[in-house]
Amino acid sequence: MVHLTKSQSIFTKLGVRPIINACGIYTDLGGSILSPGVWAAMEEINASFISMSDLLTESGMVIAAMVGAEAARVTPGASAAITLGVAACMAGRDGSNWERLPNTLGMRDEVIIQRNHRYKYDRMISIAGAKLIEAGGEYGTSLDQLAAAITPQTAAIMIPAHLDGLRGTVSLQEVTHLARQHGITTLVDAAYLNYPTSIMATFTAQGADLVCFSAKYFWGPNSGGFICGKKELVDIVAGVDFTGYEGGVYRTFGRPFKLDRTTVVGTVVALQEWLTMDHSSRWHHYTQQAESFIRRLGAQSATTCTPMFFTMDERLEAEPVNCVVLDFDTPHLTASMVASDLAAGEPCIRAFVAGDRLVIVMETLREGEELVIADRIGSILRSSSNHAGRDFPA
Ligand SMILES: *Cc1c(COP(=O)(O)O)cnc(C)c1O
């Protein structure tokens, strides 16, 4: 029996169905669950006012020290960090440019991306008003092709760090070297590259000027994130962002990318917790949940269950374990049929469909939810096998 929590009953009052999230951290499903420590910090500061500008400056210094960067600043997510970072590269210190964006008149406004680095979030570049210049051809991008794409109008080269090292790409290290020779900025999206935690400092160490992270991936607020790197550039982000729009001189471009003070504090505290938590026990917990799921479902059905690792880019690897992969060995039942049954039932369960396999991700499940899911899958399998004229032991 699942008890309705306070938030669930509010959802119900609003007429939206609460979801058991077995997909992992997705913005569309609400991000992650905030820890009691993060929640308490947000609650504590909710009752008082501060200068948002001071809060962002001071919290930025704390974050910078934690990730080994010269400077940092909280942004409303990694997407906003990319857009504000690009805006800063184009506008520089000129406040009238902060006002003019996304009109880039008189600014360097080209941002280069390698052909095989095109990805979902490169859209954030053009939102700032920049022109996205794709370097390379059918087979990827060579160092020469990347160098040839640089013009007097180039403001930055963008690198999605999770695609660094991909076949047919110039490596981050080579890009930062090239960019420095030409006096242009290297902007890195490292949104989910936060584990092992030492990885967070490696991008600036390789010469990246600005690096963007998303708080949703370190169990911070879904609308949190930060940009870090060269102080000179982070200072420009501070100029162009939402702070000072009301009290300052310029009607800055960044005004819609606004933050709550609770989000700023939640982001810092979540990062602190992420960098100090016992990650081996976190992973151990996923293994235990996976095992208890398999035991429970195994008692009801003969479906093949494999504990596996569901990566941030939605691939399946052997380990470390954070999910269970189900193979339905019956011709009349597919993974997507089971997924739609799970989503349509009560409570709504969302699982990930990977081709003909169903993935149950443990990372976003609360204690015991893995058993609720196992029971529901068991019952879906029983009714489908009844229809097919076969019987599983109940
Ligand atoms: C989620 C994600 C983003 C966007 O981050 P938000 O904090 O949600 O804005 C950017 N890049 C990658 C690779 C992501 O996975």
mmCIF file of C-alpha atoms and ligand atoms in Angstrom:
data_model
loop_
_atom_site.group_PDB
_atom_site.id
_atom_site.type_symbol
_atom_site.label_atom_id
_atom_site.label_comp_id
_atom_site.label_asym_id
_atom_site.label_seq_id
_atom_site.Cartn_x
_atom_site.Cartn_y
_atom_site.Cartn_z
ATOM 1 C CA MET A 1 0.000 0.000 0.000
ATOM 2 C CA VAL A 2 1.538 3.313 -1.051
ATOM 3 C CA HIS A 3 0.645 6.243 1.169
ATOM 4 C CA LEU A 4 0.002 9.613 -0.393
ATOM 5 C CA THR A 5 2.574 12.121 0.731
ATOM 6 C CA LYS A 6 1.648 15.765 1.196
ATOM 7 C CA SER A 7 3.062 16.670 -2.222
ATOM 8 C CA GLN A 8 1.167 13.848 -3.864
ATOM 9 C CA SER A 9 -2.110 15.000 -2.444
ATOM 10 C CA ILE A 10 -1.354 18.528 -3.707
ATOM 11 C CA PHE A 11 -0.716 17.067 -7.146
ATOM 12 C CA THR A 12 -3.993 15.221 -6.887
ATOM 13 C CA LYS A 13 -5.824 18.414 -5.896
ATOM 14 C CA LEU A 14 -4.293 20.096 -8.936
ATOM 15 C CA GLY A 15 -5.505 17.248 -11.065
ATOM 16 C CA VAL A 16 -2.070 15.946 -12.093
ATOM 17 C CA ARG A 17 -1.090 12.329 -11.554
ATOM 18 C CA PRO A 18 1.952 11.687 -9.369
ATOM 19 C CA ILE A 19 4.522 9.496 -11.099
ATOM 20 C CA ILE A 20 6.824 6.783 -9.848
ATOM 21 C CA ASN A 21 9.918 7.709 -11.807
ATOM 22 C CA ALA A 22 11.933 4.689 -12.952
ATOM 23 C CA CYS A 23 13.554 6.608 -15.827
ATOM 24 C CA GLY A 24 16.187 8.574 -13.921
ATOM 25 C CA ILE A 25 16.870 12.317 -13.805
ATOM 26 C CA TYR A 26 14.818 14.030 -16.505
ATOM 27 C CA THR A 27 13.699 17.662 -16.517
ATOM 28 C CA ASP A 28 10.370 16.578 -17.969
ATOM 29 C CA LEU A 29 9.732 14.398 -14.907
ATOM 30 C CA GLY A 30 10.813 17.023 -12.376
ATOM 31 C CA GLY A 31 14.580 16.489 -12.116
ATOM 32 C CA SER A 32 15.719 14.850 -8.893
ATOM 33 C CA ILE A 33 14.519 14.618 -5.283
ATOM 34 C CA LEU A 34 16.137 17.199 -3.000
ATOM 35 C CA SER A 35 17.859 15.802 0.090
ATOM 36 C CA PRO A 36 16.623 16.760 3.584
ATOM 37 C CA GLY A 37 19.775 18.888 3.993
ATOM 38 C CA VAL A 38 19.191 20.826 0.776
ATOM 39 C CA TRP A 39 15.510 21.226 1.571
ATOM 40 C CA ALA A 40 16.272 22.492 5.098
ATOM 41 C CA ALA A 41 18.726 25.066 3.747
ATOM 42 C CA MET A 42 16.152 26.336 1.268
ATOM 43 C CA GLU A 43 13.485 26.515 3.960
ATOM 44 C CA GLU A 44 15.811 28.359 6.339
ATOM 45 C CA ILE A 45 16.580 31.178 3.934
ATOM 46 C CA ASN A 46 13.039 31.418 2.581
ATOM 47 C CA ALA A 47 12.062 33.684 5.472
ATOM 48 C CA SER A 48 14.725 36.338 4.855
ATOM 49 C CA PHE A 49 15.636 38.748 2.102
ATOM 50 C CA ILE A 50 19.131 39.342 0.791
ATOM 51 C CA SER A 51 20.757 41.177 -2.084
ATOM 52 C CA MET A 52 20.603 38.673 -4.958
ATOM 53 C CA SER A 53 23.734 40.224 -6.368
ATOM 54 C CA ASP A 54 25.651 39.608 -3.122
ATOM 55 C CA LEU A 55 24.231 36.090 -2.822
ATOM 56 C CA LEU A 56 25.333 35.211 -6.341
ATOM 57 C CA THR A 57 28.789 36.719 -5.867
ATOM 58 C CA GLU A 58 29.465 34.993 -2.540
ATOM 59 C CA SER A 59 27.932 31.629 -3.489
ATOM 60 C CA GLY A 60 29.907 31.813 -6.725
ATOM 61 C CA MET A 61 33.148 32.050 -4.769
ATOM 62 C CA VAL A 62 32.180 29.026 -2.690
ATOM 63 C CA ILE A 63 31.324 27.003 -5.816
ATOM 64 C CA ALA A 64 34.514 28.080 -7.592
ATOM 65 C CA ALA A 65 36.605 26.822 -4.681
ATOM 66 C CA MET A 66 34.731 23.509 -4.718
ATOM 67 C CA VAL A 67 35.282 22.836 -8.427
ATOM 68 C CA GLY A 68 38.766 24.286 -8.739
ATOM 69 C CA ALA A 69 37.813 27.224 -10.972
ATOM 70 C CA GLU A 70 38.803 30.897 -10.769
ATOM 71 C CA ALA A 71 35.170 31.975 -10.536
ATOM 72 C CA ALA A 72 31.640 30.608 -10.740
ATOM 73 C CA ARG A 73 28.057 31.837 -10.806
ATOM 74 C CA VAL A 74 24.755 30.087 -10.286
ATOM 75 C CA THR A 75 22.457 30.158 -13.312
ATOM 76 C CA PRO A 76 18.930 28.812 -13.765
ATOM 77 C CA GLY A 77 20.233 25.535 -15.203
ATOM 78 C CA ALA A 78 22.965 24.497 -17.600
ATOM 79 C CA SER A 79 20.944 25.627 -20.618
ATOM 80 C CA ALA A 80 20.809 29.165 -19.260
ATOM 81 C CA ALA A 81 24.511 28.890 -18.420
ATOM 82 C CA ILE A 82 25.263 28.183 -22.094
ATOM 83 C CA THR A 83 23.106 31.062 -23.323
ATOM 84 C CA LEU A 84 24.508 33.523 -20.761
ATOM 85 C CA GLY A 85 28.051 32.287 -21.417
ATOM 86 C CA VAL A 86 27.658 32.841 -25.154
ATOM 87 C CA ALA A 87 26.098 36.264 -24.458
ATOM 88 C CA ALA A 88 29.135 37.179 -22.329
ATOM 89 C CA CYS A 89 31.599 36.044 -25.021
ATOM 90 C CA MET A 90 29.863 38.213 -27.611
ATOM 91 C CA ALA A 91 29.053 41.291 -25.542
ATOM 92 C CA GLY A 92 32.198 41.657 -23.483
ATOM 93 C CA ARG A 93 32.227 44.402 -20.883
ATOM 94 C CA ASP A 94 30.109 46.822 -22.859
ATOM 95 C CA GLY A 95 26.816 47.393 -21.053
ATOM 96 C CA SER A 96 25.137 48.699 -24.187
ATOM 97 C CA ASN A 97 25.835 45.282 -25.732
ATOM 98 C CA TRP A 98 24.162 43.602 -22.732
ATOM 99 C CA GLU A 99 21.098 45.610 -23.683
ATOM 100 C CA ARG A 100 21.253 45.032 -27.414
ATOM 101 C CA LEU A 101 21.344 41.213 -27.358
ATOM 102 C CA PRO A 102 20.050 39.104 -29.035
ATOM 103 C CA ASN A 103 20.789 41.753 -31.685
ATOM 104 C CA THR A 104 24.546 41.319 -32.149
ATOM 105 C CA LEU A 105 25.232 44.476 -34.152
ATOM 106 C CA GLY A 106 28.890 45.414 -33.755
ATOM 107 C CA MET A 107 29.804 42.234 -31.823
ATOM 108 C CA ARG A 108 31.713 39.106 -32.697
ATOM 109 C CA ASP A 109 28.792 36.745 -32.998
ATOM 110 C CA GLU A 110 29.882 33.421 -34.465
ATOM 111 C CA VAL A 111 30.092 30.308 -32.287
ATOM 112 C CA ILE A 112 31.766 27.282 -33.826
ATOM 113 C CA ILE A 113 30.716 23.712 -33.142
ATOM 114 C CA GLN A 114 32.182 20.567 -34.670
ATOM 115 C CA ARG A 115 29.973 18.580 -37.003
ATOM 116 C CA ASN A 116 29.862 15.498 -34.758
ATOM 117 C CA HIS A 117 29.265 17.669 -31.695
ATOM 118 C CA ARG A 118 25.862 18.886 -32.876
ATOM 119 C CA TYR A 119 23.440 18.020 -30.076
ATOM 120 C CA LYS A 120 20.107 18.874 -28.526
ATOM 121 C CA TYR A 121 21.308 21.825 -26.456
ATOM 122 C CA ASP A 122 23.282 23.686 -29.133
ATOM 123 C CA ARG A 123 19.992 25.550 -29.590
ATOM 124 C CA MET A 124 21.011 27.557 -26.481
ATOM 125 C CA ILE A 125 23.730 29.251 -28.522
ATOM 126 C CA SER A 126 21.417 30.871 -31.056
ATOM 127 C CA ILE A 127 19.013 31.977 -28.327
ATOM 128 C CA ALA A 128 21.706 34.484 -27.308
ATOM 129 C CA GLY A 129 21.704 35.832 -30.857
ATOM 130 C CA ALA A 130 24.853 34.033 -32.012
ATOM 131 C CA LYS A 131 25.250 32.336 -35.373
ATOM 132 C CA LEU A 132 26.069 28.660 -34.996
ATOM 133 C CA ILE A 133 28.880 27.751 -37.397
ATOM 134 C CA GLU A 134 29.273 24.057 -38.081
ATOM 135 C CA ALA A 135 32.891 23.087 -38.791
ATOM 136 C CA GLY A 136 33.852 19.981 -40.743
ATOM 137 C CA GLY A 137 32.202 17.683 -43.231
ATOM 138 C CA GLU A 138 30.557 14.335 -43.636
ATOM 139 C CA TYR A 139 33.338 12.461 -41.825
ATOM 140 C CA GLY A 140 33.726 14.864 -38.947
ATOM 141 C CA THR A 141 36.104 17.716 -38.233
ATOM 142 C CA SER A 142 39.879 17.904 -38.495
ATOM 143 C CA LEU A 143 42.034 20.410 -36.651
ATOM 144 C CA ASP A 144 42.624 22.200 -39.993
ATOM 145 C CA GLN A 145 38.910 22.393 -40.711
ATOM 146 C CA LEU A 146 38.269 23.754 -37.226
ATOM 147 C CA ALA A 147 41.011 26.366 -37.647
ATOM 148 C CA ALA A 148 39.598 27.319 -41.062
ATOM 149 C CA ALA A 149 36.187 27.992 -39.507
ATOM 150 C CA ILE A 150 37.662 30.737 -37.290
ATOM 151 C CA THR A 151 37.009 34.248 -38.632
ATOM 152 C CA PRO A 152 37.308 37.758 -37.166
ATOM 153 C CA GLN A 153 33.654 37.285 -36.170
ATOM 154 C CA THR A 154 34.279 34.173 -34.037
ATOM 155 C CA ALA A 155 33.345 34.639 -30.389
ATOM 156 C CA ALA A 156 33.705 31.090 -29.073
ATOM 157 C CA ILE A 157 34.034 27.398 -29.776
ATOM 158 C CA MET A 158 31.410 25.249 -28.059
ATOM 159 C CA ILE A 159 32.179 21.732 -26.805
ATOM 160 C CA PRO A 160 29.625 19.321 -25.342
ATOM 161 C CA ALA A 161 32.061 17.549 -23.023
ATOM 162 C CA HIS A 162 30.197 14.229 -23.060
ATOM 163 C CA LEU A 163 30.983 14.047 -26.797
ATOM 164 C CA ASP A 164 34.671 14.869 -26.341
ATOM 165 C CA GLY A 165 36.890 12.204 -27.890
ATOM 166 C CA LEU A 166 34.183 11.032 -30.292
ATOM 167 C CA ARG A 167 35.414 9.752 -33.635
ATOM 168 C CA GLY A 168 35.919 12.540 -36.146
ATOM 169 C CA THR A 169 36.311 15.291 -33.557
ATOM 170 C CA VAL A 170 39.128 17.492 -32.337
ATOM 171 C CA SER A 171 39.729 16.915 -28.614
ATOM 172 C CA LEU A 172 38.982 19.477 -25.934
ATOM 173 C CA GLN A 173 42.680 19.804 -25.212
ATOM 174 C CA GLU A 174 43.446 20.608 -28.864
ATOM 175 C CA VAL A 175 40.498 22.975 -29.117
ATOM 176 C CA THR A 176 41.545 25.011 -26.093
ATOM 177 C CA HIS A 177 45.069 25.265 -27.516
ATOM 178 C CA LEU A 178 43.774 26.457 -30.892
ATOM 179 C CA ALA A 179 41.272 28.855 -29.313
ATOM 180 C CA ARG A 180 43.932 30.439 -27.149
ATOM 181 C CA GLN A 181 46.133 31.081 -30.194
ATOM 182 C CA HIS A 182 43.243 32.965 -31.783
ATOM 183 C CA GLY A 183 42.086 34.786 -28.659
ATOM 184 C CA ILE A 184 38.666 33.163 -28.620
ATOM 185 C CA THR A 185 36.753 31.499 -25.808
ATOM 186 C CA THR A 186 36.196 27.776 -25.298
ATOM 187 C CA LEU A 187 32.764 27.127 -23.807
ATOM 188 C CA VAL A 188 32.101 23.626 -22.460
ATOM 189 C CA ASP A 189 28.776 21.977 -21.617
ATOM 190 C CA ALA A 190 29.628 19.464 -18.881
ATOM 191 C CA ALA A 191 26.025 19.361 -17.631
ATOM 192 C CA TYR A 192 26.103 15.836 -16.179
ATOM 193 C CA LEU A 193 29.820 15.164 -15.913
ATOM 194 C CA ASN A 194 29.912 15.257 -12.133
ATOM 195 C CA TYR A 195 30.924 11.693 -11.213
ATOM 196 C CA PRO A 196 33.508 10.642 -10.203
ATOM 197 C CA THR A 197 33.455 14.065 -8.606
ATOM 198 C CA SER A 198 37.071 14.808 -9.537
ATOM 199 C CA ILE A 199 35.947 15.098 -13.180
ATOM 200 C CA MET A 200 34.296 18.465 -12.483
ATOM 201 C CA ALA A 201 37.657 20.242 -12.225
ATOM 202 C CA THR A 202 39.186 18.633 -15.320
ATOM 203 C CA PHE A 203 37.638 20.875 -17.976
ATOM 204 C CA THR A 204 39.046 24.164 -16.729
ATOM 205 C CA ALA A 205 42.294 22.288 -16.042
ATOM 206 C CA GLN A 206 42.413 21.414 -19.751
ATOM 207 C CA GLY A 207 42.105 25.087 -20.594
ATOM 208 C CA ALA A 208 38.354 25.556 -21.052
ATOM 209 C CA ASP A 209 37.422 29.190 -20.346
ATOM 210 C CA LEU A 210 33.807 28.610 -19.332
ATOM 211 C CA VAL A 211 32.186 25.347 -18.164
ATOM 212 C CA CYS A 212 28.463 24.760 -17.574
ATOM 213 C CA PHE A 213 26.961 22.280 -15.087
ATOM 214 C CA SER A 214 23.372 21.374 -14.287
ATOM 215 C CA ALA A 215 22.246 21.069 -10.657
ATOM 216 C CA LYS A 216 19.598 18.484 -11.543
ATOM 217 C CA TYR A 217 22.387 15.932 -11.952
ATOM 218 C CA PHE A 218 23.879 16.476 -8.495
ATOM 219 C CA TRP A 219 20.479 16.290 -6.825
ATOM 220 C CA GLY A 220 20.047 20.039 -6.683
ATOM 221 C CA PRO A 221 17.023 22.068 -7.815
ATOM 222 C CA ASN A 222 15.761 21.200 -11.302
ATOM 223 C CA SER A 223 16.069 24.879 -12.198
ATOM 224 C CA GLY A 224 19.616 25.262 -10.837
ATOM 225 C CA GLY A 225 23.062 25.035 -12.353
ATOM 226 C CA PHE A 226 26.201 27.083 -12.678
ATOM 227 C CA ILE A 227 28.856 28.399 -14.985
ATOM 228 C CA CYS A 228 32.490 28.475 -13.922
ATOM 229 C CA GLY A 229 35.880 29.346 -15.317
ATOM 230 C CA LYS A 230 37.850 32.534 -16.028
ATOM 231 C CA LYS A 231 37.003 35.303 -13.581
ATOM 232 C CA GLU A 232 37.046 37.927 -16.304
ATOM 233 C CA LEU A 233 34.300 36.052 -18.195
ATOM 234 C CA VAL A 234 32.218 35.074 -15.174
ATOM 235 C CA ASP A 235 32.232 38.777 -14.203
ATOM 236 C CA ILE A 236 30.709 39.556 -17.603
ATOM 237 C CA VAL A 237 28.060 36.874 -17.037
ATOM 238 C CA ALA A 238 27.251 38.743 -13.809
ATOM 239 C CA GLY A 239 26.860 41.915 -15.848
ATOM 240 C CA VAL A 240 24.584 40.434 -18.470
ATOM 241 C CA ASP A 241 22.426 38.238 -16.182
ATOM 242 C CA PHE A 242 19.193 39.232 -14.361
ATOM 243 C CA THR A 243 20.817 40.964 -11.390
ATOM 244 C CA GLY A 244 20.781 44.734 -11.623
ATOM 245 C CA TYR A 245 18.007 44.918 -14.205
ATOM 246 C CA GLU A 246 15.779 46.774 -11.802
ATOM 247 C CA GLY A 247 18.321 48.786 -9.843
ATOM 248 C CA GLY A 248 21.096 49.064 -12.412
ATOM 249 C CA VAL A 249 21.675 51.071 -15.545
ATOM 250 C CA TYR A 250 21.155 48.465 -18.259
ATOM 251 C CA ARG A 251 18.091 46.582 -19.446
ATOM 252 C CA THR A 252 20.148 43.432 -19.681
ATOM 253 C CA PHE A 253 19.595 40.444 -21.941
ATOM 254 C CA GLY A 254 19.675 38.012 -19.002
ATOM 255 C CA ARG A 255 16.580 39.293 -17.179
ATOM 256 C CA PRO A 256 14.336 36.321 -18.108
ATOM 257 C CA PHE A 257 16.951 33.889 -16.741
ATOM 258 C CA LYS A 258 15.939 34.744 -13.202
ATOM 259 C CA LEU A 259 16.727 32.800 -10.031
ATOM 260 C CA ASP A 260 15.045 32.365 -6.652
ATOM 261 C CA ARG A 261 17.319 32.746 -3.653
ATOM 262 C CA THR A 262 16.201 29.258 -2.583
ATOM 263 C CA THR A 263 17.451 27.856 -5.900
ATOM 264 C CA VAL A 264 20.815 29.552 -5.468
ATOM 265 C CA VAL A 265 21.221 28.203 -1.928
ATOM 266 C CA GLY A 266 19.847 24.781 -2.920
ATOM 267 C CA THR A 267 22.392 24.559 -5.735
ATOM 268 C CA VAL A 268 25.354 25.368 -3.478
ATOM 269 C CA VAL A 269 24.286 23.038 -0.675
ATOM 270 C CA ALA A 270 23.488 20.196 -3.098
ATOM 271 C CA LEU A 271 26.934 20.571 -4.648
ATOM 272 C CA GLN A 272 28.545 20.535 -1.201
ATOM 273 C CA GLU A 273 26.646 17.356 -0.347
ATOM 274 C CA TRP A 274 27.495 15.789 -3.705
ATOM 275 C CA LEU A 275 31.208 16.396 -3.229
ATOM 276 C CA THR A 276 31.255 15.005 0.296
ATOM 277 C CA MET A 277 28.735 12.147 0.171
ATOM 278 C CA ASP A 278 29.692 8.482 0.358
ATOM 279 C CA HIS A 279 29.194 7.574 -3.296
ATOM 280 C CA SER A 280 30.114 3.936 -2.796
ATOM 281 C CA SER A 281 27.161 3.488 -0.465
ATOM 282 C CA ARG A 282 24.960 5.318 -2.987
ATOM 283 C CA TRP A 283 25.914 2.790 -5.671
ATOM 284 C CA HIS A 284 25.582 -0.073 -3.210
ATOM 285 C CA HIS A 285 22.035 1.070 -2.489
ATOM 286 C CA TYR A 286 21.120 0.840 -6.207
ATOM 287 C CA THR A 287 22.453 -2.720 -6.301
ATOM 288 C CA GLN A 288 20.342 -3.636 -3.289
ATOM 289 C CA GLN A 289 17.222 -2.088 -4.807
ATOM 290 C CA ALA A 290 17.917 -3.907 -8.078
ATOM 291 C CA GLU A 291 18.269 -7.197 -6.223
ATOM 292 C CA SER A 292 15.086 -6.735 -4.238
ATOM 293 C CA PHE A 293 13.227 -5.838 -7.460
ATOM 294 C CA ILE A 294 14.517 -8.977 -9.178
ATOM 295 C CA ARG A 295 13.649 -11.196 -6.200
ATOM 296 C CA ARG A 296 10.122 -9.817 -6.054
ATOM 297 C CA LEU A 297 9.443 -10.105 -9.787
ATOM 298 C CA GLY A 298 11.204 -13.466 -9.980
ATOM 299 C CA ALA A 299 8.643 -14.875 -7.547
ATOM 300 C CA GLN A 300 5.893 -13.938 -10.010
ATOM 301 C CA SER A 301 7.295 -14.423 -13.482
ATOM 302 C CA ALA A 302 10.062 -15.977 -15.503
ATOM 303 C CA THR A 303 11.028 -12.722 -17.245
ATOM 304 C CA THR A 304 14.772 -12.290 -17.766
ATOM 305 C CA CYS A 305 16.105 -9.549 -15.460
ATOM 306 C CA THR A 306 19.649 -8.212 -15.721
ATOM 307 C CA PRO A 307 21.166 -5.681 -13.316
ATOM 308 C CA MET A 308 22.987 -3.116 -15.487
ATOM 309 C CA PHE A 309 24.259 0.452 -15.745
ATOM 310 C CA PHE A 310 22.019 2.944 -17.551
ATOM 311 C CA THR A 311 24.366 5.735 -18.606
ATOM 312 C CA MET A 312 23.544 9.455 -18.669
ATOM 313 C CA ASP A 313 23.451 9.273 -22.462
ATOM 314 C CA GLU A 314 20.918 6.453 -22.337
ATOM 315 C CA ARG A 315 23.156 3.506 -23.157
ATOM 316 C CA LEU A 316 23.330 0.221 -21.266
ATOM 317 C CA GLU A 317 26.613 -1.032 -19.848
ATOM 318 C CA ALA A 318 27.486 -3.872 -17.478
ATOM 319 C CA GLU A 319 28.358 -1.831 -14.393
ATOM 320 C CA PRO A 320 28.145 -0.151 -11.951
ATOM 321 C CA VAL A 321 24.558 -1.246 -11.368
ATOM 322 C CA ASN A 322 21.871 1.453 -11.244
ATOM 323 C CA CYS A 323 19.020 -0.286 -13.063
ATOM 324 C CA VAL A 324 17.399 -3.577 -14.022
ATOM 325 C CA VAL A 325 16.884 -4.444 -17.686
ATOM 326 C CA LEU A 326 13.935 -6.675 -18.572
ATOM 327 C CA ASP A 327 13.757 -8.895 -21.637
ATOM 328 C CA PHE A 328 10.304 -10.224 -22.420
ATOM 329 C CA ASP A 329 10.765 -13.609 -23.956
ATOM 330 C CA THR A 330 7.194 -13.772 -25.179
ATOM 331 C CA PRO A 331 6.257 -12.760 -28.728
ATOM 332 C CA HIS A 332 2.928 -11.209 -27.702
ATOM 333 C CA LEU A 333 4.402 -8.674 -25.283
ATOM 334 C CA THR A 334 6.878 -5.885 -26.066
ATOM 335 C CA ALA A 335 8.748 -3.514 -23.749
ATOM 336 C CA SER A 336 6.794 -0.545 -25.041
ATOM 337 C CA MET A 337 3.489 -2.328 -24.381
ATOM 338 C CA VAL A 338 4.527 -2.982 -20.789
ATOM 339 C CA ALA A 339 5.737 0.637 -20.459
ATOM 340 C CA SER A 340 2.389 2.014 -21.627
ATOM 341 C CA ASP A 341 0.531 -0.307 -19.255
ATOM 342 C CA LEU A 342 2.744 0.906 -16.398
ATOM 343 C CA ALA A 343 2.116 4.538 -17.316
ATOM 344 C CA ALA A 344 -1.634 4.070 -17.704
ATOM 345 C CA GLY A 345 -2.110 2.236 -14.403
ATOM 346 C CA GLU A 346 -2.448 3.480 -10.844
ATOM 347 C CA PRO A 347 -0.047 4.769 -9.625
ATOM 348 C CA CYS A 348 1.478 5.970 -12.873
ATOM 349 C CA ILE A 349 4.884 4.346 -13.364
ATOM 350 C CA ARG A 350 7.311 5.676 -15.962
ATOM 351 C CA ALA A 351 10.036 3.296 -17.125
ATOM 352 C CA PHE A 352 12.532 3.684 -19.956
ATOM 353 C CA VAL A 353 12.135 1.764 -23.201
ATOM 354 C CA ALA A 354 15.438 0.876 -24.864
ATOM 355 C CA GLY A 355 14.551 -0.852 -28.119
ATOM 356 C CA ASP A 356 12.906 -4.132 -27.152
ATOM 357 C CA ARG A 357 14.064 -3.934 -23.525
ATOM 358 C CA LEU A 358 12.500 -2.241 -20.527
ATOM 359 C CA VAL A 359 14.814 -0.340 -18.176
ATOM 360 C CA ILE A 360 13.886 0.236 -14.523
ATOM 361 C CA VAL A 361 16.252 2.884 -13.165
ATOM 362 C CA MET A 362 16.789 2.823 -9.382
ATOM 363 C CA GLU A 363 18.357 6.293 -9.008
ATOM 364 C CA THR A 364 15.079 8.198 -8.775
ATOM 365 C CA LEU A 365 13.070 5.579 -6.862
ATOM 366 C CA ARG A 366 12.152 6.082 -3.263
ATOM 367 C CA GLU A 367 12.469 3.282 -0.739
ATOM 368 C CA GLY A 368 10.135 0.421 -1.611
ATOM 369 C CA GLU A 369 8.957 1.767 -4.954
ATOM 370 C CA GLU A 370 10.960 -0.954 -6.706
ATOM 371 C CA LEU A 371 8.583 -3.479 -5.113
ATOM 372 C CA VAL A 372 5.501 -1.585 -6.295
ATOM 373 C CA ILE A 373 6.915 -1.685 -9.827
ATOM 374 C CA ALA A 374 7.794 -5.400 -9.613
ATOM 375 C CA ASP A 375 4.245 -6.227 -8.495
ATOM 376 C CA ARG A 376 2.706 -4.182 -11.303
ATOM 377 C CA ILE A 377 4.909 -5.784 -13.934
ATOM 378 C CA GLY A 378 4.093 -9.181 -12.459
ATOM 379 C CA SER A 379 0.400 -8.522 -12.812
ATOM 380 C CA ILE A 380 0.763 -7.142 -16.356
ATOM 381 C CA LEU A 381 2.659 -10.291 -17.308
ATOM 382 C CA ARG A 382 0.062 -12.559 -15.708
ATOM 383 C CA SER A 383 -2.847 -10.963 -17.493
ATOM 384 C CA SER A 384 -1.039 -10.975 -20.815
ATOM 385 C CA SER A 385 -0.092 -14.630 -20.461
ATOM 386 C CA ASN A 386 -3.680 -15.460 -19.531
ATOM 387 C CA HIS A 387 -4.775 -13.828 -22.748
ATOM 388 C CA ALA A 388 -2.167 -15.829 -24.598
ATOM 389 C CA GLY A 389 -3.417 -18.993 -22.938
ATOM 390 C CA ARG A 390 -0.375 -19.476 -20.734
ATOM 391 C CA ASP A 391 0.027 -19.298 -17.001
ATOM 392 C CA PHE A 392 2.720 -17.975 -14.722
ATOM 393 C CA PRO A 393 2.667 -19.060 -11.096
ATOM 394 C CA ALA A 394 0.833 -16.364 -9.141
HETATM 395 C C1 LIG B 1 20.083 18.431 -18.912
HETATM 396 C C2 LIG B 1 21.204 18.884 -19.837
HETATM 397 C C3 LIG B 1 21.390 20.248 -20.150
HETATM 398 C C4 LIG B 1 20.463 21.309 -19.648
HETATM 399 O O1 LIG B 1 20.581 21.475 -18.297
HETATM 400 P P1 LIG B 1 19.449 22.263 -17.483
HETATM 401 O O2 LIG B 1 20.085 22.475 -16.167
HETATM 402 O O3 LIG B 1 18.265 21.356 -17.426
HETATM 403 O O4 LIG B 1 19.169 23.509 -18.216
HETATM 404 C C5 LIG B 1 22.431 20.609 -20.972
HETATM 405 N N1 LIG B 1 23.271 19.685 -21.489
HETATM 406 C C6 LIG B 1 23.120 18.371 -21.235
HETATM 407 C C7 LIG B 1 24.094 17.409 -21.826
HETATM 408 C C8 LIG B 1 22.077 17.931 -20.418
HETATM 409 O O5 LIG B 1 21.914 16.619 -20.175
#
